[in-house]
Amino acid sequence: MFALLQTSLPHVAQPVVIGVGIAYFTVIVAISVWAARRTRTASDFFVAGHGIGLIALTVASVSTSVSGFAFIGGPGLIYTVGLGAMYIVLPASVTNVMGAWVLAKRMRLLGEARGLMTVPDAIGARYRSPAAQGLAGIAMLVGIIGYMATNALAMGVVINAIFGVGIGWGIWLGMGVTLAYSVAGGILAGIYNDVFQGTLMAVASVLVFLFVLKVGGGLGNISNTILASDPTFLGPWGKMTPLAALSFFFVFGMGSLGQPQGVHKYYMLRDPMQLKWYPLLKTLGLILVLLLYFGVGVGVKAFVTNGMMAPLSAPDQATPSLLLSITPLFLAALVFSGVAAATMSAANSFINIGAAVVMHDLPIAFGKRLKNELFWGRAVTVLIAVAAAIIAQKSGTMVAFLGIFGWGLFASTLVPALAVGLNWEGATKAGAIASIATGLIVTLALETASFRKVFTFPSGVTASAVALVLSFLMFFLFSWLTRRDAKNQIDPDVALIMEL
Amino acid sequence: MTSSPIQDTTRRAARYVLVLSILAIATGYASAFKTGGAPGWAPWMLAIGMPAALGSIMVLGAARGSKGIGALKLPFLFVFVVLASGFCLALGLPAEAKGATLLFGLPLRAAIVIYGIGLLPIVVLPVAYAITFDTQTLSESDIARVRELAATRRAANPGSER
């Protein structure tokens, strides 16, 4: 989610922080060795053999949903623009259950009926179209490159802050560990590492939130401190325009239905009946992890206002500065490990999804199937990770650019074709292809034009939002134009799953 | 695919609302390109359009067979009202006067956004999903039907899963 870390963090390489960091990496290695022994097939590697339990899947899904942005970039954004930044996370109150109703059951049953492993797989099966599957795969790959590079840079920054090894070595160290468990244990290692990492993130988040409330004398006192000097900060839109804040809600709300790192997990649940409690548990988990986002953003604003903390040199310093100046060192160490956990968790998930696109979806689009998907899955995993690490070492501005459009690209290319398509028998292959192509082209064109300052959006309008809206409209328009006989173009098993 | 009139009505209505709400959102964005920036009504288009879009896609996903959305009408309506009224109150209420009373530690409009939009739906939607899961979402017999049809398909197309 979003660009993660665009500035360096302060060095915190002290015995307690290093000790907690080493303990954290030791647990990661142990889980990975365990998982590697249980990964024998491509299905194990990419969807954990459709065999993950409810609690593990929920915690893992929370872990991959938030990334390091929730711990570093997000609080910094609140510190800068006030409550308007909350519109990125507020949709969580509806997105998990929306995903459950719209996608979870149908994707899980498609996995059951067809042994599907990837999100483009579902698009291919729904429209009986390798072309739509391949195009969705290409769109995902473009988004994944951006996400991976950003997460690799974020890893480098955090590991450098903890161990003081330099950002370059931090990138290779973090990516090396992630790669080791991704290659050896695939998504199985990823899931159980995510369970550990998600738990760590939730504990750290709750502790920091409670600490901020205690130091600030409660939320009321914190609010009064801010209101005395900067009432706009606590206005309903913060310092943003209403249109800009509402745009966040639209892109992060509706767009959640197209995020492969979340949607992909529906395939993995062992028993489809366990979906019953999935949205409730995931929403509660997300609330816990996001407490830090709100608490630190608002708390630091109050502490800087009343002189308890020095003004920040950059917004991304909000969390590290608070941890180093106010909280106990052990808690700081826990949060730094939590940030490393978040970036590695997101990276692992994207590596796995990207590898599946390259060795599974793209060959299908060209009418071929690889014979040894497990071997090729591992090989492509290495390639993607190395490519991401190399890109991450390039210009920070370029990496920031790549990271920004990931969420929007997934949203505009996948939401109409997948989320509406699996629930409307009138949707057609032409509609899906038009929608995916529109999302891909419009997002890339507008983001590039904006990045190169060829074009400036009016306040409150973003490339992601425009691309998502246009993608929806193209989907409906082309489906309507080609609607003749649409219902008969669906395979009987897919039709049954859509009707249930 | 066999479709009943009830299913068709529910899903068709949800699709129309989804298209209309996306058009409303598109209109809000398009108006921002006018010289002088977004007019005052632009955010209202999103304030109504977004809850309608999210609600309608949920209805589309939750509707099944001849049952439509059954008892889920009320939770969906509740969430639409909470989101739409929350956004509209945030847009329409005047800024709080200095020293105004806080609501659970936040100024009124911020409290409406954080607690109303951010927390209230959690109390209703996931619980409604769980309570109606067996009757509205998935049952063991549904899974058995899917497995049976998949087995038939595999038997007819040996060697091909998809």
XYZ file of C-alpha atoms in Angstrom, chain A residues 31 47-48 51-67 96 181 186-202 259-266 268-269 278 281-283 285-286 289 341-350 353:
67
model
C 9.491 -21.164 10.443
C -1.742 -21.710 -2.583
C -0.449 -23.772 0.348
C -4.939 -26.147 3.335
C -4.581 -23.125 5.641
C -6.739 -22.815 8.772
C -8.964 -19.843 9.560
C -6.863 -18.120 12.233
C -3.581 -18.491 10.358
C -5.114 -17.200 7.140
C -6.748 -14.261 8.915
C -3.582 -13.105 10.671
C -1.530 -13.611 7.508
C -4.029 -11.629 5.483
C -3.929 -8.754 7.973
C -0.150 -8.840 7.842
C 0.058 -8.593 4.046
C -2.702 -5.983 3.875
C -0.904 -3.228 5.695
C 2.818 -3.222 4.769
C -13.267 -7.137 4.380
C 11.968 -18.505 2.776
C 6.743 -20.775 -1.012
C 3.486 -19.323 0.233
C 3.380 -21.856 3.083
C 6.480 -20.278 4.622
C 5.043 -16.896 3.752
C 1.740 -17.603 5.506
C 3.263 -18.846 8.746
C 5.867 -16.106 8.772
C 2.991 -13.690 8.202
C 1.214 -15.158 11.221
C 4.275 -14.432 13.349
C 4.820 -11.043 11.724
C 1.155 -10.039 11.944
C 1.052 -10.937 15.629
C 4.182 -8.888 16.211
C 2.675 -5.929 14.332
C -0.596 -6.098 16.294
C -5.619 -6.373 -4.536
C -4.141 -9.785 -5.411
C -2.259 -10.162 -2.125
C -5.632 -10.244 -0.330
C -7.877 -11.817 -2.951
C -5.404 -14.613 -3.697
C -5.706 -15.838 -0.112
C -9.316 -16.891 -0.569
C -5.982 -21.101 0.513
C -8.616 -21.683 3.183
C -13.147 -14.594 8.231
C -11.710 -11.693 12.504
C -9.802 -9.915 9.770
C -11.524 -6.603 10.426
C -7.141 -7.696 13.383
C -6.808 -4.761 11.020
C -2.722 -3.068 13.546
C 8.170 -7.747 9.371
C 5.599 -5.738 7.448
C 7.895 -5.059 4.506
C 9.134 -8.634 4.313
C 5.629 -10.003 4.580
C 4.404 -7.821 1.725
C 7.500 -8.631 -0.365
C 7.050 -12.367 0.090
C 3.439 -12.201 -0.951
C 4.203 -10.192 -4.090
C 2.110 -13.822 -6.844
